[in-house]
Every structure is written in structure tokens, then in C-alpha cells.
mmCIF file of C-alpha atoms and ligand atoms in Angstrom:
data_model
loop_
_atom_site.group_PDB
_atom_site.id
_atom_site.type_symbol
_atom_site.label_atom_id
_atom_site.label_comp_id
_atom_site.label_asym_id
_atom_site.label_seq_id
_atom_site.Cartn_x
_atom_site.Cartn_y
_atom_site.Cartn_z
ATOM 1 C CA UNK A 1 -31.921 104.184 -194.055
ATOM 2 C CA UNK A 2 -35.192 103.881 -192.134
ATOM 3 C CA UNK A 3 -37.038 106.930 -190.854
ATOM 4 C CA UNK A 4 -36.210 105.920 -187.267
ATOM 5 C CA UNK A 5 -32.542 105.642 -188.006
ATOM 6 C CA UNK A 6 -32.674 108.964 -189.711
ATOM 7 C CA UNK A 7 -33.906 110.637 -186.553
ATOM 8 C CA UNK A 8 -31.653 108.784 -184.144
ATOM 9 C CA UNK A 9 -28.450 109.297 -186.114
ATOM 10 C CA UNK A 10 -28.762 112.991 -186.876
ATOM 11 C CA UNK A 11 -25.122 113.997 -187.274
ATOM 12 C CA UNK A 12 -23.640 116.355 -184.756
ATOM 13 C CA UNK A 13 -23.396 119.846 -186.118
ATOM 14 C CA UNK A 14 -20.076 119.998 -187.943
ATOM 15 C CA UNK A 15 -18.459 123.331 -187.351
ATOM 16 C CA UNK A 16 -16.874 125.206 -190.181
ATOM 17 C CA UNK A 17 -13.127 124.740 -190.229
ATOM 18 C CA UNK A 18 -11.021 126.427 -192.871
ATOM 19 C CA UNK A 19 -7.293 126.815 -193.345
ATOM 20 C CA UNK A 20 -4.509 128.703 -195.076
ATOM 21 C CA UNK A 21 -1.699 126.465 -196.268
ATOM 22 C CA UNK A 22 1.234 128.446 -197.660
ATOM 23 C CA UNK A 23 4.413 126.866 -199.011
ATOM 24 C CA UNK A 24 7.450 128.721 -197.636
ATOM 25 C CA UNK A 25 8.985 129.371 -201.048
ATOM 26 C CA UNK A 26 9.181 133.118 -200.425
ATOM 27 C CA UNK A 27 7.594 135.922 -198.410
ATOM 28 C CA UNK A 28 3.859 136.646 -198.573
ATOM 29 C CA UNK A 29 3.019 138.608 -201.749
ATOM 30 C CA UNK A 30 -0.232 140.191 -202.862
ATOM 31 C CA UNK A 31 -1.530 136.927 -204.388
ATOM 32 C CA UNK A 32 -0.946 134.863 -201.263
ATOM 33 C CA UNK A 33 -2.396 137.659 -199.092
ATOM 34 C CA UNK A 34 -5.608 137.466 -201.148
ATOM 35 C CA UNK A 35 -5.852 133.716 -200.502
ATOM 36 C CA UNK A 36 -5.140 134.136 -196.803
ATOM 37 C CA UNK A 37 -7.699 136.936 -196.551
ATOM 38 C CA UNK A 38 -10.469 135.139 -198.482
ATOM 39 C CA UNK A 39 -10.131 131.955 -196.447
ATOM 40 C CA UNK A 40 -9.892 133.935 -193.184
ATOM 41 C CA UNK A 41 -12.993 136.039 -193.864
ATOM 42 C CA UNK A 42 -15.113 133.083 -194.937
ATOM 43 C CA UNK A 43 -14.126 131.183 -191.767
ATOM 44 C CA UNK A 44 -14.845 134.160 -189.514
ATOM 45 C CA UNK A 45 -18.107 134.945 -191.283
ATOM 46 C CA UNK A 46 -19.213 131.348 -190.656
ATOM 47 C CA UNK A 47 -18.066 131.660 -187.036
ATOM 48 C CA UNK A 48 -15.684 128.856 -187.735
ATOM 49 C CA UNK A 49 -12.032 128.189 -187.101
ATOM 50 C CA UNK A 50 -9.151 129.197 -189.339
ATOM 51 C CA UNK A 51 -6.072 126.989 -189.111
ATOM 52 C CA UNK A 52 -2.621 127.595 -190.447
ATOM 53 C CA UNK A 53 -0.528 124.888 -192.046
ATOM 54 C CA UNK A 54 3.008 125.470 -193.230
ATOM 55 C CA UNK A 55 3.509 123.244 -196.278
ATOM 56 C CA UNK A 56 7.239 122.754 -195.889
ATOM 57 C CA UNK A 57 7.596 119.316 -197.471
ATOM 58 C CA UNK A 58 9.609 120.383 -200.496
ATOM 59 C CA UNK A 59 12.981 121.653 -199.207
ATOM 60 C CA UNK A 60 14.501 122.157 -202.698
ATOM 61 C CA UNK A 61 11.820 124.813 -203.418
ATOM 62 C CA UNK A 62 11.937 126.521 -200.024
ATOM 63 C CA UNK A 63 13.641 129.726 -199.002
ATOM 64 C CA UNK A 64 15.390 130.019 -195.651
ATOM 65 C CA UNK A 65 13.414 132.253 -193.296
ATOM 66 C CA UNK A 66 10.278 132.324 -195.487
ATOM 67 C CA UNK A 67 8.092 130.353 -193.055
ATOM 68 C CA UNK A 68 8.759 132.831 -190.247
ATOM 69 C CA UNK A 69 8.379 135.800 -192.588
ATOM 70 C CA UNK A 70 4.927 134.516 -193.622
ATOM 71 C CA UNK A 71 3.823 134.156 -189.991
ATOM 72 C CA UNK A 72 5.059 137.663 -189.114
ATOM 73 C CA UNK A 73 3.284 139.127 -192.154
ATOM 74 C CA UNK A 74 -0.013 137.435 -191.214
ATOM 75 C CA UNK A 75 0.357 138.839 -187.699
ATOM 76 C CA UNK A 76 1.026 142.330 -189.052
ATOM 77 C CA UNK A 77 -2.220 142.050 -191.058
ATOM 78 C CA UNK A 78 -4.102 140.826 -187.957
ATOM 79 C CA UNK A 79 -4.923 137.568 -189.727
ATOM 80 C CA UNK A 80 -4.870 135.619 -186.498
ATOM 81 C CA UNK A 81 -5.106 131.857 -186.802
ATOM 82 C CA UNK A 82 -6.556 129.365 -184.344
ATOM 83 C CA UNK A 83 -4.414 126.811 -182.529
ATOM 84 C CA UNK A 84 -0.840 125.825 -183.269
ATOM 85 C CA UNK A 85 0.688 125.976 -186.751
ATOM 86 C CA UNK A 86 0.969 122.512 -188.323
ATOM 87 C CA UNK A 87 4.354 122.050 -190.016
ATOM 88 C CA UNK A 88 4.210 119.378 -192.690
ATOM 89 C CA UNK A 89 7.926 118.668 -192.185
ATOM 90 C CA UNK A 90 6.965 117.287 -188.753
ATOM 91 C CA UNK A 91 4.150 115.149 -190.117
ATOM 92 C CA UNK A 92 5.963 112.570 -192.265
ATOM 93 C CA UNK A 93 4.620 109.672 -190.212
ATOM 94 C CA UNK A 94 1.053 110.502 -191.231
ATOM 95 C CA UNK A 95 2.030 110.564 -194.920
ATOM 96 C CA UNK A 96 3.889 107.280 -194.539
ATOM 97 C CA UNK A 97 0.811 105.650 -192.994
ATOM 98 C CA UNK A 98 -1.407 106.938 -195.822
ATOM 99 C CA UNK A 99 1.101 105.748 -198.437
ATOM 100 C CA UNK A 100 1.139 102.286 -196.872
ATOM 101 C CA UNK A 101 -2.660 102.290 -196.924
ATOM 102 C CA UNK A 102 -2.638 103.135 -200.649
ATOM 103 C CA UNK A 103 -0.098 100.423 -201.398
ATOM 104 C CA UNK A 104 -1.900 97.770 -199.339
ATOM 105 C CA UNK A 105 -5.275 98.580 -200.878
ATOM 106 C CA UNK A 106 -3.731 98.346 -204.390
ATOM 107 C CA UNK A 107 -4.693 101.911 -205.204
ATOM 108 C CA UNK A 108 -1.074 102.631 -206.084
ATOM 109 C CA UNK A 109 1.788 101.095 -208.008
ATOM 110 C CA UNK A 110 5.533 101.501 -208.236
ATOM 111 C CA UNK A 111 6.775 103.276 -211.323
ATOM 112 C CA UNK A 112 10.197 103.444 -212.966
ATOM 113 C CA UNK A 113 9.397 106.157 -215.510
ATOM 114 C CA UNK A 114 11.304 109.401 -215.659
ATOM 115 C CA UNK A 115 9.992 112.619 -217.191
ATOM 116 C CA UNK A 116 11.978 111.732 -220.294
ATOM 117 C CA UNK A 117 10.445 108.276 -220.787
ATOM 118 C CA UNK A 118 6.975 109.709 -220.189
ATOM 119 C CA UNK A 119 7.573 112.316 -222.879
ATOM 120 C CA UNK A 120 8.692 109.568 -225.270
ATOM 121 C CA UNK A 121 5.801 107.180 -224.487
ATOM 122 C CA UNK A 122 2.950 109.652 -224.175
ATOM 123 C CA UNK A 123 1.957 113.233 -224.777
ATOM 124 C CA UNK A 124 4.281 114.518 -222.057
ATOM 125 C CA UNK A 125 1.477 115.688 -219.774
ATOM 126 C CA UNK A 126 -0.658 112.703 -218.917
ATOM 127 C CA UNK A 127 1.027 109.597 -217.606
ATOM 128 C CA UNK A 128 0.603 106.925 -220.320
ATOM 129 C CA UNK A 129 0.128 104.044 -217.855
ATOM 130 C CA UNK A 130 3.462 102.363 -218.637
ATOM 131 C CA UNK A 131 4.068 100.698 -215.231
ATOM 132 C CA UNK A 132 0.479 100.271 -214.017
ATOM 133 C CA UNK A 133 0.679 96.484 -214.474
ATOM 134 C CA UNK A 134 4.245 96.054 -213.276
ATOM 135 C CA UNK A 135 7.674 97.508 -213.839
ATOM 136 C CA UNK A 136 9.220 97.123 -217.253
ATOM 137 C CA UNK A 137 11.967 94.445 -217.249
ATOM 138 C CA UNK A 138 15.092 95.936 -215.717
ATOM 139 C CA UNK A 139 13.185 99.012 -214.500
ATOM 140 C CA UNK A 140 14.192 100.455 -211.121
ATOM 141 C CA UNK A 141 11.472 101.724 -208.784
ATOM 142 C CA UNK A 142 11.473 105.542 -208.726
ATOM 143 C CA UNK A 143 8.080 106.801 -207.714
ATOM 144 C CA UNK A 144 4.744 105.572 -206.347
ATOM 145 C CA UNK A 145 1.677 106.572 -208.350
ATOM 146 C CA UNK A 146 -2.040 106.303 -207.701
ATOM 147 C CA UNK A 147 -3.843 104.241 -210.324
ATOM 148 C CA UNK A 148 -6.832 106.264 -211.476
ATOM 149 C CA UNK A 149 -9.886 104.634 -213.078
ATOM 150 C CA UNK A 150 -11.443 105.758 -216.330
ATOM 151 C CA UNK A 151 -14.181 107.628 -214.482
ATOM 152 C CA UNK A 152 -15.311 111.194 -214.290
ATOM 153 C CA UNK A 153 -14.590 113.132 -211.104
ATOM 154 C CA UNK A 154 -17.024 116.005 -210.662
ATOM 155 C CA UNK A 155 -17.573 118.631 -208.025
ATOM 156 C CA UNK A 156 -19.242 122.009 -207.734
ATOM 157 C CA UNK A 157 -16.983 124.845 -206.706
ATOM 158 C CA UNK A 158 -18.770 127.665 -204.868
ATOM 159 C CA UNK A 159 -17.169 130.256 -207.162
ATOM 160 C CA UNK A 160 -16.063 128.489 -210.326
ATOM 161 C CA UNK A 161 -19.108 126.248 -210.808
ATOM 162 C CA UNK A 162 -19.053 122.652 -211.940
ATOM 163 C CA UNK A 163 -15.671 121.077 -212.603
ATOM 164 C CA UNK A 164 -15.479 117.696 -214.266
ATOM 165 C CA UNK A 165 -12.711 115.644 -215.819
ATOM 166 C CA UNK A 166 -11.946 112.107 -216.782
ATOM 167 C CA UNK A 167 -9.401 110.887 -214.259
ATOM 168 C CA UNK A 168 -7.544 108.662 -216.688
ATOM 169 C CA UNK A 169 -7.418 110.814 -219.801
ATOM 170 C CA UNK A 170 -7.310 114.293 -218.221
ATOM 171 C CA UNK A 171 -5.477 113.694 -214.925
ATOM 172 C CA UNK A 172 -3.563 110.421 -215.275
ATOM 173 C CA UNK A 173 -1.929 108.206 -212.638
ATOM 174 C CA UNK A 174 -0.354 110.769 -210.327
ATOM 175 C CA UNK A 175 2.683 110.656 -208.050
ATOM 176 C CA UNK A 176 2.271 110.364 -204.286
ATOM 177 C CA UNK A 177 5.883 109.498 -203.462
ATOM 178 C CA UNK A 178 8.563 111.241 -205.480
ATOM 179 C CA UNK A 179 11.784 109.940 -206.985
ATOM 180 C CA UNK A 180 13.776 112.089 -204.519
ATOM 181 C CA UNK A 181 12.074 110.309 -201.611
ATOM 182 C CA UNK A 182 9.760 113.201 -200.725
ATOM 183 C CA UNK A 183 6.006 112.895 -200.300
ATOM 184 C CA UNK A 184 4.042 114.612 -203.039
ATOM 185 C CA UNK A 185 1.891 117.671 -202.396
ATOM 186 C CA UNK A 186 -1.388 115.876 -203.315
ATOM 187 C CA UNK A 187 -0.821 113.233 -200.647
ATOM 188 C CA UNK A 188 0.282 115.602 -197.872
ATOM 189 C CA UNK A 189 -2.519 118.100 -198.461
ATOM 190 C CA UNK A 190 -5.248 115.449 -198.480
ATOM 191 C CA UNK A 191 -3.932 113.693 -195.365
ATOM 192 C CA UNK A 192 -3.603 116.949 -193.435
ATOM 193 C CA UNK A 193 -6.972 118.356 -194.495
ATOM 194 C CA UNK A 194 -8.572 115.141 -193.214
ATOM 195 C CA UNK A 195 -6.534 114.962 -189.991
ATOM 196 C CA UNK A 196 -7.193 118.608 -189.201
ATOM 197 C CA UNK A 197 -10.910 118.143 -189.848
ATOM 198 C CA UNK A 198 -11.025 120.835 -192.547
ATOM 199 C CA UNK A 199 -14.610 121.251 -193.775
ATOM 200 C CA UNK A 200 -14.032 124.043 -196.311
ATOM 201 C CA UNK A 201 -11.113 124.854 -198.569
ATOM 202 C CA UNK A 202 -10.765 128.384 -199.922
ATOM 203 C CA UNK A 203 -7.710 128.808 -202.166
ATOM 204 C CA UNK A 204 -6.642 130.171 -205.557
ATOM 205 C CA UNK A 205 -7.794 128.881 -208.952
ATOM 206 C CA UNK A 206 -4.243 127.730 -209.682
ATOM 207 C CA UNK A 207 -5.261 124.671 -207.621
ATOM 208 C CA UNK A 208 -8.659 124.097 -209.233
ATOM 209 C CA UNK A 209 -7.308 121.256 -211.393
ATOM 210 C CA UNK A 210 -5.477 119.729 -208.389
ATOM 211 C CA UNK A 211 -8.819 119.270 -206.684
ATOM 212 C CA UNK A 212 -9.682 116.355 -208.998
ATOM 213 C CA UNK A 213 -6.778 114.049 -208.020
ATOM 214 C CA UNK A 214 -7.161 115.250 -204.434
ATOM 215 C CA UNK A 215 -10.810 114.276 -204.350
ATOM 216 C CA UNK A 216 -9.941 110.891 -205.833
ATOM 217 C CA UNK A 217 -7.311 110.400 -203.102
ATOM 218 C CA UNK A 218 -9.906 111.302 -200.468
ATOM 219 C CA UNK A 219 -12.054 108.465 -201.835
ATOM 220 C CA UNK A 220 -9.137 105.976 -201.847
ATOM 221 C CA UNK A 221 -8.275 106.816 -198.245
ATOM 222 C CA UNK A 222 -11.881 106.814 -197.014
ATOM 223 C CA UNK A 223 -11.950 110.528 -196.135
ATOM 224 C CA UNK A 224 -14.917 112.833 -196.588
ATOM 225 C CA UNK A 225 -14.788 115.625 -199.175
ATOM 226 C CA UNK A 226 -14.493 119.236 -198.020
ATOM 227 C CA UNK A 227 -16.395 122.020 -199.814
ATOM 228 C CA UNK A 228 -14.301 124.067 -202.235
ATOM 229 C CA UNK A 229 -14.191 127.739 -203.223
ATOM 230 C CA UNK A 230 -11.438 128.719 -205.624
ATOM 231 C CA UNK A 231 -10.751 132.442 -205.512
ATOM 232 C CA UNK A 232 -9.693 134.386 -208.615
ATOM 233 C CA UNK A 233 -5.944 134.342 -209.023
ATOM 234 C CA UNK A 234 -3.971 137.592 -208.984
ATOM 235 C CA UNK A 235 -1.962 137.661 -212.203
ATOM 236 C CA UNK A 236 0.525 140.137 -213.642
ATOM 237 C CA UNK A 237 0.223 141.886 -217.006
ATOM 238 C CA UNK A 238 1.547 138.736 -218.711
ATOM 239 C CA UNK A 239 -1.208 136.619 -217.202
ATOM 240 C CA UNK A 240 1.235 134.883 -214.851
ATOM 241 C CA UNK A 241 0.455 134.057 -211.241
ATOM 242 C CA UNK A 242 2.362 136.315 -208.850
ATOM 243 C CA UNK A 243 5.203 134.243 -207.463
ATOM 244 C CA UNK A 244 8.782 134.315 -206.369
ATOM 245 C CA UNK A 245 9.760 133.208 -209.905
ATOM 246 C CA UNK A 246 8.299 136.354 -211.451
ATOM 247 C CA UNK A 247 9.593 138.614 -208.694
ATOM 248 C CA UNK A 248 6.316 139.335 -206.902
ATOM 249 C CA UNK A 249 7.077 141.930 -204.252
ATOM 250 C CA UNK A 250 6.727 141.027 -200.588
ATOM 251 C CA UNK A 251 3.744 142.847 -199.045
ATOM 252 C CA UNK A 252 4.398 145.876 -196.875
ATOM 253 C CA UNK A 253 4.166 144.717 -193.276
ATOM 254 C CA UNK A 254 4.800 148.141 -191.739
ATOM 255 C CA UNK A 255 1.768 149.850 -193.279
ATOM 256 C CA UNK A 256 -0.712 147.032 -193.875
ATOM 257 C CA UNK A 257 -3.830 149.211 -194.321
ATOM 258 C CA UNK A 258 -3.488 150.200 -198.004
ATOM 259 C CA UNK A 259 -2.520 146.702 -199.193
ATOM 260 C CA UNK A 260 -5.301 145.141 -197.138
ATOM 261 C CA UNK A 261 -7.817 147.577 -198.673
ATOM 262 C CA UNK A 262 -6.558 146.632 -202.132
ATOM 263 C CA UNK A 263 -6.886 142.930 -201.352
ATOM 264 C CA UNK A 264 -10.458 143.491 -200.121
ATOM 265 C CA UNK A 265 -11.313 145.375 -203.309
ATOM 266 C CA UNK A 266 -9.746 142.576 -205.361
ATOM 267 C CA UNK A 267 -12.123 140.160 -203.609
ATOM 268 C CA UNK A 268 -15.145 142.334 -204.442
ATOM 269 C CA UNK A 269 -15.349 144.065 -201.043
ATOM 270 C CA UNK A 270 -13.912 147.573 -201.411
ATOM 271 C CA UNK A 271 -13.931 149.247 -197.981
ATOM 272 C CA UNK A 272 -16.077 152.394 -197.721
ATOM 273 C CA UNK A 273 -14.508 155.852 -197.966
ATOM 274 C CA UNK A 274 -14.690 156.435 -194.208
ATOM 275 C CA UNK A 275 -12.252 153.551 -193.713
ATOM 276 C CA UNK A 276 -9.606 155.203 -195.837
ATOM 277 C CA UNK A 277 -6.392 155.251 -193.831
ATOM 278 C CA UNK A 278 -7.735 152.666 -191.352
ATOM 279 C CA UNK A 279 -5.491 149.959 -189.965
ATOM 280 C CA UNK A 280 -5.954 146.200 -190.267
ATOM 281 C CA UNK A 281 -8.055 145.734 -187.117
ATOM 282 C CA UNK A 282 -10.797 148.112 -188.278
ATOM 283 C CA UNK A 283 -10.656 146.935 -191.882
ATOM 284 C CA UNK A 284 -10.965 143.289 -190.890
ATOM 285 C CA UNK A 285 -13.803 143.922 -188.514
ATOM 286 C CA UNK A 286 -15.718 145.786 -191.251
ATOM 287 C CA UNK A 287 -14.889 143.035 -193.762
ATOM 288 C CA UNK A 288 -15.975 140.206 -191.469
ATOM 289 C CA UNK A 289 -19.405 141.812 -191.077
ATOM 290 C CA UNK A 290 -19.822 142.576 -194.781
ATOM 291 C CA UNK A 291 -18.213 139.482 -196.279
ATOM 292 C CA UNK A 292 -20.192 137.316 -198.682
ATOM 293 C CA UNK A 293 -18.644 134.733 -200.999
ATOM 294 C CA UNK A 294 -21.355 135.645 -203.535
ATOM 295 C CA UNK A 295 -19.743 139.081 -203.913
ATOM 296 C CA UNK A 296 -16.330 137.694 -204.832
ATOM 297 C CA UNK A 297 -15.801 137.808 -208.626
ATOM 298 C CA UNK A 298 -16.577 134.408 -210.100
ATOM 299 C CA UNK A 299 -13.635 134.586 -212.503
ATOM 300 C CA UNK A 300 -10.486 132.513 -212.804
ATOM 301 C CA UNK A 301 -8.061 135.419 -212.593
ATOM 302 C CA UNK A 302 -7.773 139.192 -212.223
ATOM 303 C CA UNK A 303 -4.861 141.226 -213.512
ATOM 304 C CA UNK A 304 -3.223 143.402 -210.881
ATOM 305 C CA UNK A 305 -0.856 145.036 -213.370
ATOM 306 C CA UNK A 306 2.587 145.777 -212.068
ATOM 307 C CA UNK A 307 1.744 144.601 -208.514
ATOM 308 C CA UNK A 308 3.953 141.629 -209.286
ATOM 309 C CA UNK A 309 7.079 143.738 -209.611
HETATM 310 N N1 LIG B 401 0.778 124.997 -200.319
HETATM 311 C C1 LIG B 401 0.033 125.267 -201.506
HETATM 312 C C2 LIG B 401 0.537 126.558 -202.150
HETATM 313 O O1 LIG B 401 1.098 127.385 -201.467
HETATM 314 C C3 LIG B 401 -1.446 125.463 -201.245
HETATM 315 C C4 LIG B 401 -2.109 124.225 -200.825
HETATM 316 C C5 LIG B 401 -3.615 124.301 -200.743
HETATM 317 O O2 LIG B 401 -4.161 125.370 -200.441
HETATM 318 O O3 LIG B 401 -4.215 123.263 -200.942
HETATM 319 O O4 LIG B 401 0.364 126.713 -203.345
#
């Protein structure tokens, strides 16, 4: 690029745009509150926008009423989002277009393997490449996978540091269209982050590894890469992520102050003594002024003891 071009094509200032993207598999629990709070505070601190996306593309895993319960809980905690909520269940056309793009650009292939055949042919975790050059004779198409090259994908996470993996040996050809006809999480999340113009993703370390295939997908689809910050994950005394499966309790929406204070402390920002007993509006206004990602613990997880029960 010539010097002249450099000065004439100075990019417009890209505003910070973050998001919280819960899956409605159950009500908001302490772990998901931490993610919502961290992404909210970073967006507000950067004077950016904070969007909300309901990731309801996996009906078998969803719980009736959970999407609304999550929205009501965020409101009770004064975590007010910008614009309308994007429901992934209403966005299938965008995923279909992206899938067609992947197929037409030969970034993907049709696969007939089941979990069982993958376990037999490989190590059970990484797809052994069975159908990358065509279906086995007599094989029926089940899924669509992205063909990953034997290259390293590397990025620097603001909290977790450098992450690097070989796409073929550590990630493997991953599914973008499932055997049950549903679009896979990796595809939907990447398409929506790009369409919503998300510049920064703040989420839990349970998704740190997912960032590698997601970044590869961004390359295949010609999207730019957002910045990533993976917050420490709240785990129970057994080291498990708080979730519906291990009976994480729904957060108290009637008295949000104490839980919000705990979530702030978890993220390295314990509110001062004079805010003891304060409600969410005061706590959030203090936290927005004092927030700094550098003060969030740079660890993968933090045990919150029996919080999960
Ligand atoms: N919907 C995903 C979850 O609840 C999060 C997606 C993301 O933040 O990228 O685990």
C-alpha cells in the first residue's frame, strides 16, 4: 500500500460492539451471569454497544420458557442490552446461505460417518478424515463438515494469552450441518457475529477451544476476526462448569444486589464496603467506572464451591 493510499483510506473508526449469546437450556445461573456481566461491563467501559442474541438453534437441548426467563433475569440485574434481541431460530436463512457458500467454495464436504464409525476409525475425538475425498461406497450423507488444512491457527486472547493448535490434528474436520438437519453452533455463531458486526467477544473459557474452528470458519467465509477475551469459568467443587446438568441454581432475581456483588468479586472487582446492600443500578454504575479487563483473573477457572447447588 502506498503512503498516499494509506492516508486516503484511513478506516472509519469502528465502534466497539460486544454481545451476550446465551443458549436457552435453562435459567441464568451464577456462571452465565458472570459472562453476561463481564461482556456488558467491557462494552460499557469502551462506550460501545452490547447486543443480545438468543442461541435457540438446538431445540432438543432447550427448556421451555428459558429464553424469557433469561431476559427477565438480565432486566432484574439492570443488564440492559442495545437494540432488538436476535433469535437464531429466526435466522436459518443466513446459515443456509453461509452453508451454500462453504459447499460452493469446496471448504466443506458431505460425510456419512456416525459417532460409532469415528470411534472405530480414529481416536474418537478428532475426525479421522474418512469422507474428505468422497463418501465411502454405499455411504449415506449425514452431515456436512468443514475440511481443515494442516495449519496452525493462532490468536492472542486478552486474558488467556496465546492459543495455538494444529487445525487438522487438534481440531479436525468439524460439523457445520448436523445429521438431525440442524445447523451447528460453530456456523451459527460465526455467521451472526459477522452479521451483527461484533468487534469483541467476551465469553467463558469453556469456549476457548471453539475459537480455533470459529476463526477458521471466519477465514473461509471472508469475515474479519473479532478480538477475544475468555473469562475464567465458574466451576463447582468437582471442577465442573455450572450448568443445568449439574443442577446450578437459578440466580435470585428478586434481590439481585448480593449475587451481583459476588459476580463482580469473582471478576476481580469487589465493590467497596459503602456499596454493601446496594441495588443493581448503583453497583453497575460503580463497576462501569472501575472496570478494567486487566483486573480480571487471568485463569481458566475459579471454584465457587457449592454455588452450583
Ligand atoms: N450460546 C453459547 C453458550 O451459551 C455461547 C456462544 C458464544 O458466546 O459464542 O454456551
